[in-house]
Structure formats: C-alpha cells, structure tokens
C-alpha cells in the first residue's frame, strides 16, 4: 500500500471495535431483538429512523438505521456469496452464560445458526443467532489474549472442521448450515447458486 518513493508510515493504532451500524427493515422488531435477546440497552433515538444501543459504557456499540419502505432491494437477505458483514460478536463472561443464552433464544423463538463451539484460532467459544433481518450475531467467551509486548508468532490454520470447532460439533445445539460444513471441508454445496 506504500509507493516506492515514500517513507513507510506507521499504521493507525486501533485498540478495539467501536461500533457497527446495521440497516434494518423493522426498527422496532430489531430493537426488541437486541434488547430482549442480546441484553443491550437503548441510549438514544433519532425519530423513527435510528436507535443507538450499548452493551457497556460507550454511548453505543450498535446503531440500527431503518431502511426506507420503498428501497428497491429492501427484502434481499444477507448471503455468504457476496462481500459484506458475515457476523459481529459480543463478549459474554462464560460458557455457562452461553448455555443460558441457548435457552433465552429458544424461549424467544430466535434462530440459532451455529454453536456452541470453540474455534481453533483464538480458542474462543461461540454461539451465533439470526437477528430479524437475517444478520449473524455472535456471542463469544474465553478468547486467547496476546499481550502488546508478547513475541507472538502467527500460525496458519488449515481450513477444516477442527479450525472451525475444536470439538468437531460435539457441543453444537443445532446442525450447522450445509454451506458452512461444506466450506470447512473445502467443498462447495451442491444444488445452490455459488
């Protein structure tokens, strides 16, 4: 990204993900999902167009923005075959809280997409839900920590089931989508557009 006649410049020193803004079809249904299922709190609103939500002390880490009713592609769902957000994730304190989240999701009729599992890279436990617009929303816990001054050497993981879930789906509470499993085996799902 640097040209040959310029001195290298130090990258921006980012420290954490600050916030996401999601475009949603039904602002109130999405607000209920993120407050009643994910436990976020409303910080502010802009009329009937936006809601700002928070998990911690920052004013917001998620904002929801209503898609206009007459938007031509309003009813298209997120899909894995195009660029864009795959998921975003909120930290929870323990695997026990993650197990409780399964009960919460089931009681509220929320679709569980995948998990409970433990990734290879990062070693974090994960559970993924679908929000009302079809976005993947993850909760995670116990991610490896790499101190700023550590002499950490990155590892290249093979794309397979063990890098996706160290326990090979033993703790999963739902069968993961076929496309997810096929991708972990390096195969393409048949019968569907790629």
PDB file of C-alpha atoms in Angstrom:
ATOM      1  CA  UNK A   1       0.000   0.000   0.000  1.00  0.00           C
ATOM      2  CA  UNK A   2       3.016   2.310   0.078  1.00  0.00           C
ATOM      3  CA  UNK A   3       4.571   3.714  -3.038  1.00  0.00           C
ATOM      4  CA  UNK A   4       8.289   3.114  -3.602  1.00  0.00           C
ATOM      5  CA  UNK A   5       9.190   6.812  -3.345  1.00  0.00           C
ATOM      6  CA  UNK A   6       7.524   7.348   0.038  1.00  0.00           C
ATOM      7  CA  UNK A   7       8.751   6.553   3.522  1.00  0.00           C
ATOM      8  CA  UNK A   8       6.710   3.835   5.272  1.00  0.00           C
ATOM      9  CA  UNK A   9       4.188   5.332   7.628  1.00  0.00           C
ATOM     10  CA  UNK A  10       3.127   3.772  10.926  1.00  0.00           C
ATOM     11  CA  UNK A  11      -0.406   2.326  10.769  1.00  0.00           C
ATOM     12  CA  UNK A  12      -3.271   3.782  12.770  1.00  0.00           C
ATOM     13  CA  UNK A  13      -3.127   2.431  16.343  1.00  0.00           C
ATOM     14  CA  UNK A  14      -6.619   0.948  16.692  1.00  0.00           C
ATOM     15  CA  UNK A  15      -7.484  -0.693  20.018  1.00  0.00           C
ATOM     16  CA  UNK A  16     -10.972  -2.235  19.735  1.00  0.00           C
ATOM     17  CA  UNK A  17     -14.046  -2.357  17.572  1.00  0.00           C
ATOM     18  CA  UNK A  18     -16.038   0.752  18.385  1.00  0.00           C
ATOM     19  CA  UNK A  19     -19.476   0.343  16.831  1.00  0.00           C
ATOM     20  CA  UNK A  20     -21.482  -1.034  13.928  1.00  0.00           C
ATOM     21  CA  UNK A  21     -24.453   0.465  12.119  1.00  0.00           C
ATOM     22  CA  UNK A  22     -26.926  -2.046  10.680  1.00  0.00           C
ATOM     23  CA  UNK A  23     -29.585  -1.213   8.120  1.00  0.00           C
ATOM     24  CA  UNK A  24     -32.823  -2.904   9.225  1.00  0.00           C
ATOM     25  CA  UNK A  25     -36.319  -3.335   7.788  1.00  0.00           C
ATOM     26  CA  UNK A  26     -38.306  -3.149  11.041  1.00  0.00           C
ATOM     27  CA  UNK A  27     -36.668  -0.823  13.551  1.00  0.00           C
ATOM     28  CA  UNK A  28     -38.866  -1.871  16.478  1.00  0.00           C
ATOM     29  CA  UNK A  29     -38.509  -5.637  15.875  1.00  0.00           C
ATOM     30  CA  UNK A  30     -34.731  -5.236  15.643  1.00  0.00           C
ATOM     31  CA  UNK A  31     -34.673  -3.074  18.772  1.00  0.00           C
ATOM     32  CA  UNK A  32     -36.593  -5.774  20.651  1.00  0.00           C
ATOM     33  CA  UNK A  33     -34.135  -8.464  19.442  1.00  0.00           C
ATOM     34  CA  UNK A  34     -31.071  -6.514  20.556  1.00  0.00           C
ATOM     35  CA  UNK A  35     -32.577  -5.542  23.927  1.00  0.00           C
ATOM     36  CA  UNK A  36     -34.618  -8.636  24.856  1.00  0.00           C
ATOM     37  CA  UNK A  37     -32.280 -11.314  23.410  1.00  0.00           C
ATOM     38  CA  UNK A  38     -28.819  -9.715  23.345  1.00  0.00           C
ATOM     39  CA  UNK A  39     -29.299  -7.626  26.516  1.00  0.00           C
ATOM     40  CA  UNK A  40     -28.286  -4.262  25.034  1.00  0.00           C
ATOM     41  CA  UNK A  41     -29.696  -1.007  26.371  1.00  0.00           C
ATOM     42  CA  UNK A  42     -31.105   1.874  24.324  1.00  0.00           C
ATOM     43  CA  UNK A  43     -29.032   5.062  24.622  1.00  0.00           C
ATOM     44  CA  UNK A  44     -30.860   7.385  22.204  1.00  0.00           C
ATOM     45  CA  UNK A  45     -33.076   7.529  19.138  1.00  0.00           C
ATOM     46  CA  UNK A  46     -33.342   9.716  16.068  1.00  0.00           C
ATOM     47  CA  UNK A  47     -37.094   9.895  15.460  1.00  0.00           C
ATOM     48  CA  UNK A  48     -38.351   6.667  13.920  1.00  0.00           C
ATOM     49  CA  UNK A  49     -35.175   6.300  11.834  1.00  0.00           C
ATOM     50  CA  UNK A  50     -32.364   5.202  14.181  1.00  0.00           C
ATOM     51  CA  UNK A  51     -31.767   3.585  17.568  1.00  0.00           C
ATOM     52  CA  UNK A  52     -28.398   3.666  19.382  1.00  0.00           C
ATOM     53  CA  UNK A  53     -27.684   0.707  21.693  1.00  0.00           C
ATOM     54  CA  UNK A  54     -24.914  -0.185  24.107  1.00  0.00           C
ATOM     55  CA  UNK A  55     -23.546  -3.264  25.850  1.00  0.00           C
ATOM     56  CA  UNK A  56     -21.085  -1.407  28.083  1.00  0.00           C
ATOM     57  CA  UNK A  57     -20.303   2.204  28.934  1.00  0.00           C
ATOM     58  CA  UNK A  58     -19.746   3.617  25.445  1.00  0.00           C
ATOM     59  CA  UNK A  59     -22.818   5.545  24.311  1.00  0.00           C
ATOM     60  CA  UNK A  60     -23.317   2.952  21.573  1.00  0.00           C
ATOM     61  CA  UNK A  61     -21.615  -0.042  20.036  1.00  0.00           C
ATOM     62  CA  UNK A  62     -24.527  -0.796  17.726  1.00  0.00           C
ATOM     63  CA  UNK A  63     -26.822   1.564  15.856  1.00  0.00           C
ATOM     64  CA  UNK A  64     -29.855   0.440  13.882  1.00  0.00           C
ATOM     65  CA  UNK A  65     -30.961   2.500  10.888  1.00  0.00           C
ATOM     66  CA  UNK A  66     -34.340   1.921   9.228  1.00  0.00           C
ATOM     67  CA  UNK A  67     -34.314   1.066   5.514  1.00  0.00           C
ATOM     68  CA  UNK A  68     -36.862   3.181   3.623  1.00  0.00           C
ATOM     69  CA  UNK A  69     -40.079   1.321   2.823  1.00  0.00           C
ATOM     70  CA  UNK A  70     -39.621   1.965  -0.900  1.00  0.00           C
ATOM     71  CA  UNK A  71     -35.974   0.803  -1.116  1.00  0.00           C
ATOM     72  CA  UNK A  72     -35.746  -1.488  -4.201  1.00  0.00           C
ATOM     73  CA  UNK A  73     -33.624  -4.201  -2.546  1.00  0.00           C
ATOM     74  CA  UNK A  74     -35.198  -3.925   0.902  1.00  0.00           C
ATOM     75  CA  UNK A  75     -36.212  -7.593   1.058  1.00  0.00           C
ATOM     76  CA  UNK A  76     -32.906  -9.143  -0.021  1.00  0.00           C
ATOM     77  CA  UNK A  77     -31.330 -11.199   2.739  1.00  0.00           C
ATOM     78  CA  UNK A  78     -27.634 -11.253   3.689  1.00  0.00           C
ATOM     79  CA  UNK A  79     -25.835 -14.115   1.958  1.00  0.00           C
ATOM     80  CA  UNK A  80     -22.386 -15.693   2.039  1.00  0.00           C
ATOM     81  CA  UNK A  81     -21.784 -15.256  -1.690  1.00  0.00           C
ATOM     82  CA  UNK A  82     -21.246 -11.505  -1.666  1.00  0.00           C
ATOM     83  CA  UNK A  83     -18.940  -9.053   0.129  1.00  0.00           C
ATOM     84  CA  UNK A  84     -20.188  -7.612   3.381  1.00  0.00           C
ATOM     85  CA  UNK A  85     -20.607  -8.412   7.028  1.00  0.00           C
ATOM     86  CA  UNK A  86     -20.565 -12.136   7.949  1.00  0.00           C
ATOM     87  CA  UNK A  87     -21.124 -11.614  11.678  1.00  0.00           C
ATOM     88  CA  UNK A  88     -20.333  -9.380  14.599  1.00  0.00           C
ATOM     89  CA  UNK A  89     -19.801 -10.532  18.133  1.00  0.00           C
ATOM     90  CA  UNK A  90     -20.477  -9.571  21.743  1.00  0.00           C
ATOM     91  CA  UNK A  91     -18.414 -10.878  24.646  1.00  0.00           C
ATOM     92  CA  UNK A  92     -20.110 -12.832  27.469  1.00  0.00           C
ATOM     93  CA  UNK A  93     -18.454 -13.832  30.747  1.00  0.00           C
ATOM     94  CA  UNK A  94     -18.548 -17.624  30.488  1.00  0.00           C
ATOM     95  CA  UNK A  95     -19.556 -20.759  28.628  1.00  0.00           C
ATOM     96  CA  UNK A  96     -22.288 -21.146  31.261  1.00  0.00           C
ATOM     97  CA  UNK A  97     -23.774 -17.803  30.174  1.00  0.00           C
ATOM     98  CA  UNK A  98     -23.574 -19.033  26.585  1.00  0.00           C
ATOM     99  CA  UNK A  99     -25.538 -22.154  27.546  1.00  0.00           C
ATOM    100  CA  UNK A 100     -28.131 -19.927  29.233  1.00  0.00           C
ATOM    101  CA  UNK A 101     -28.278 -17.880  26.006  1.00  0.00           C
ATOM    102  CA  UNK A 102     -29.418 -21.027  24.166  1.00  0.00           C
ATOM    103  CA  UNK A 103     -32.433 -21.221  26.499  1.00  0.00           C
ATOM    104  CA  UNK A 104     -33.147 -17.494  26.058  1.00  0.00           C
ATOM    105  CA  UNK A 105     -33.034 -17.787  22.270  1.00  0.00           C
ATOM    106  CA  UNK A 106     -35.286 -20.841  22.244  1.00  0.00           C
ATOM    107  CA  UNK A 107     -37.823 -19.254  24.619  1.00  0.00           C
ATOM    108  CA  UNK A 108     -37.990 -16.137  22.421  1.00  0.00           C
ATOM    109  CA  UNK A 109     -38.154 -18.044  19.128  1.00  0.00           C
ATOM    110  CA  UNK A 110     -34.767 -16.801  17.896  1.00  0.00           C
ATOM    111  CA  UNK A 111     -32.971 -18.892  15.269  1.00  0.00           C
ATOM    112  CA  UNK A 112     -29.663 -20.360  16.440  1.00  0.00           C
ATOM    113  CA  UNK A 113     -27.396 -20.546  13.386  1.00  0.00           C
ATOM    114  CA  UNK A 114     -24.383 -22.409  14.796  1.00  0.00           C
ATOM    115  CA  UNK A 115     -22.695 -23.318  18.064  1.00  0.00           C
ATOM    116  CA  UNK A 116     -21.950 -23.818  20.854  1.00  0.00           C
ATOM    117  CA  UNK A 117     -18.435 -24.441  19.562  1.00  0.00           C
ATOM    118  CA  UNK A 118     -14.814 -23.458  20.146  1.00  0.00           C
ATOM    119  CA  UNK A 119     -12.753 -22.074  17.283  1.00  0.00           C
ATOM    120  CA  UNK A 120      -9.190 -23.206  16.640  1.00  0.00           C
ATOM    121  CA  UNK A 121      -7.693 -19.735  16.014  1.00  0.00           C
ATOM    122  CA  UNK A 122      -8.257 -17.677  19.155  1.00  0.00           C
ATOM    123  CA  UNK A 123      -9.698 -20.649  21.094  1.00  0.00           C
ATOM    124  CA  UNK A 124     -12.860 -18.640  21.754  1.00  0.00           C
ATOM    125  CA  UNK A 125     -16.193 -20.343  22.389  1.00  0.00           C
ATOM    126  CA  UNK A 126     -19.007 -19.108  20.125  1.00  0.00           C
ATOM    127  CA  UNK A 127     -22.760 -19.179  19.562  1.00  0.00           C
ATOM    128  CA  UNK A 128     -24.400 -17.472  16.565  1.00  0.00           C
ATOM    129  CA  UNK A 129     -28.014 -16.247  16.226  1.00  0.00           C
ATOM    130  CA  UNK A 130     -30.008 -14.715  13.359  1.00  0.00           C
ATOM    131  CA  UNK A 131     -31.413 -11.245  14.011  1.00  0.00           C
ATOM    132  CA  UNK A 132     -34.777 -10.226  12.468  1.00  0.00           C
ATOM    133  CA  UNK A 133     -33.018  -9.156   9.229  1.00  0.00           C
ATOM    134  CA  UNK A 134     -31.035 -12.381   8.848  1.00  0.00           C
ATOM    135  CA  UNK A 135     -27.704 -10.989  10.132  1.00  0.00           C
ATOM    136  CA  UNK A 136     -25.439 -13.321  12.074  1.00  0.00           C
ATOM    137  CA  UNK A 137     -24.950 -12.077  15.640  1.00  0.00           C
ATOM    138  CA  UNK A 138     -22.399 -13.964  17.722  1.00  0.00           C
ATOM    139  CA  UNK A 139     -21.627 -14.130  21.409  1.00  0.00           C
ATOM    140  CA  UNK A 140     -18.180 -15.336  22.448  1.00  0.00           C
ATOM    141  CA  UNK A 141     -16.085 -16.006  25.531  1.00  0.00           C
ATOM    142  CA  UNK A 142     -12.604 -17.123  26.579  1.00  0.00           C
ATOM    143  CA  UNK A 143     -10.661 -15.757  23.606  1.00  0.00           C
ATOM    144  CA  UNK A 144      -6.873 -16.105  23.736  1.00  0.00           C
ATOM    145  CA  UNK A 145      -5.214 -12.868  24.825  1.00  0.00           C
ATOM    146  CA  UNK A 146      -1.947 -11.693  23.254  1.00  0.00           C
ATOM    147  CA  UNK A 147      -0.180  -9.053  25.375  1.00  0.00           C
ATOM    148  CA  UNK A 148       1.025  -5.989  23.456  1.00  0.00           C
ATOM    149  CA  UNK A 149       4.680  -6.776  24.228  1.00  0.00           C
ATOM    150  CA  UNK A 150       4.400 -10.533  23.504  1.00  0.00           C
ATOM    151  CA  UNK A 151       6.632 -12.155  20.909  1.00  0.00           C
ATOM    152  CA  UNK A 152       3.631 -13.768  19.223  1.00  0.00           C
ATOM    153  CA  UNK A 153       4.215 -15.726  16.029  1.00  0.00           C
ATOM    154  CA  UNK A 154       1.076 -16.073  13.876  1.00  0.00           C
ATOM    155  CA  UNK A 155       0.047 -19.613  12.959  1.00  0.00           C
ATOM    156  CA  UNK A 156      -1.592 -20.632   9.682  1.00  0.00           C
ATOM    157  CA  UNK A 157      -4.506 -22.962  10.315  1.00  0.00           C
ATOM    158  CA  UNK A 158      -5.833 -25.411   7.747  1.00  0.00           C
ATOM    159  CA  UNK A 159      -9.429 -24.649   6.705  1.00  0.00           C
ATOM    160  CA  UNK A 160     -11.162 -27.693   8.156  1.00  0.00           C
ATOM    161  CA  UNK A 161     -13.638 -28.731  10.811  1.00  0.00           C
ATOM    162  CA  UNK A 162     -11.062 -28.576  13.638  1.00  0.00           C
ATOM    163  CA  UNK A 163     -10.181 -24.934  12.923  1.00  0.00           C
ATOM    164  CA  UNK A 164     -13.922 -24.130  12.882  1.00  0.00           C
ATOM    165  CA  UNK A 165     -14.702 -26.132  16.035  1.00  0.00           C
ATOM    166  CA  UNK A 166     -12.046 -27.878  18.131  1.00  0.00           C
ATOM    167  CA  UNK A 167     -14.691 -30.300  19.421  1.00  0.00           C
ATOM    168  CA  UNK A 168     -15.997 -31.305  15.955  1.00  0.00           C
ATOM    169  CA  UNK A 169     -19.574 -30.133  16.698  1.00  0.00           C
ATOM    170  CA  UNK A 170     -19.850 -32.158  19.951  1.00  0.00           C
ATOM    171  CA  UNK A 171     -21.311 -29.138  21.841  1.00  0.00           C
ATOM    172  CA  UNK A 172     -23.444 -27.787  18.971  1.00  0.00           C
ATOM    173  CA  UNK A 173     -27.108 -27.301  19.869  1.00  0.00           C
ATOM    174  CA  UNK A 174     -28.179 -27.157  16.181  1.00  0.00           C
ATOM    175  CA  UNK A 175     -26.940 -28.738  12.988  1.00  0.00           C
ATOM    176  CA  UNK A 176     -24.859 -26.062  11.222  1.00  0.00           C
ATOM    177  CA  UNK A 177     -25.917 -24.998   7.720  1.00  0.00           C
ATOM    178  CA  UNK A 178     -24.709 -27.335   4.956  1.00  0.00           C
ATOM    179  CA  UNK A 179     -22.855 -24.450   3.266  1.00  0.00           C
ATOM    180  CA  UNK A 180     -20.844 -23.841   6.451  1.00  0.00           C
ATOM    181  CA  UNK A 181     -19.852 -27.501   6.751  1.00  0.00           C
ATOM    182  CA  UNK A 182     -19.019 -27.751   3.046  1.00  0.00           C
ATOM    183  CA  UNK A 183     -16.771 -24.700   3.302  1.00  0.00           C
ATOM    184  CA  UNK A 184     -14.876 -26.292   6.207  1.00  0.00           C
ATOM    185  CA  UNK A 185     -14.247 -29.371   4.053  1.00  0.00           C
ATOM    186  CA  UNK A 186     -13.189 -27.280   1.063  1.00  0.00           C
ATOM    187  CA  UNK A 187     -16.260 -28.438  -0.883  1.00  0.00           C
ATOM    188  CA  UNK A 188     -18.976 -26.367  -2.486  1.00  0.00           C
ATOM    189  CA  UNK A 189     -22.575 -27.050  -1.552  1.00  0.00           C
ATOM    190  CA  UNK A 190     -24.409 -28.643  -4.445  1.00  0.00           C
ATOM    191  CA  UNK A 191     -27.775 -27.561  -5.743  1.00  0.00           C
ATOM    192  CA  UNK A 192     -27.335 -23.909  -4.785  1.00  0.00           C
ATOM    193  CA  UNK A 193     -26.014 -20.865  -6.561  1.00  0.00           C
ATOM    194  CA  UNK A 194     -22.464 -20.052  -5.570  1.00  0.00           C
TER     195      UNK A 194
END
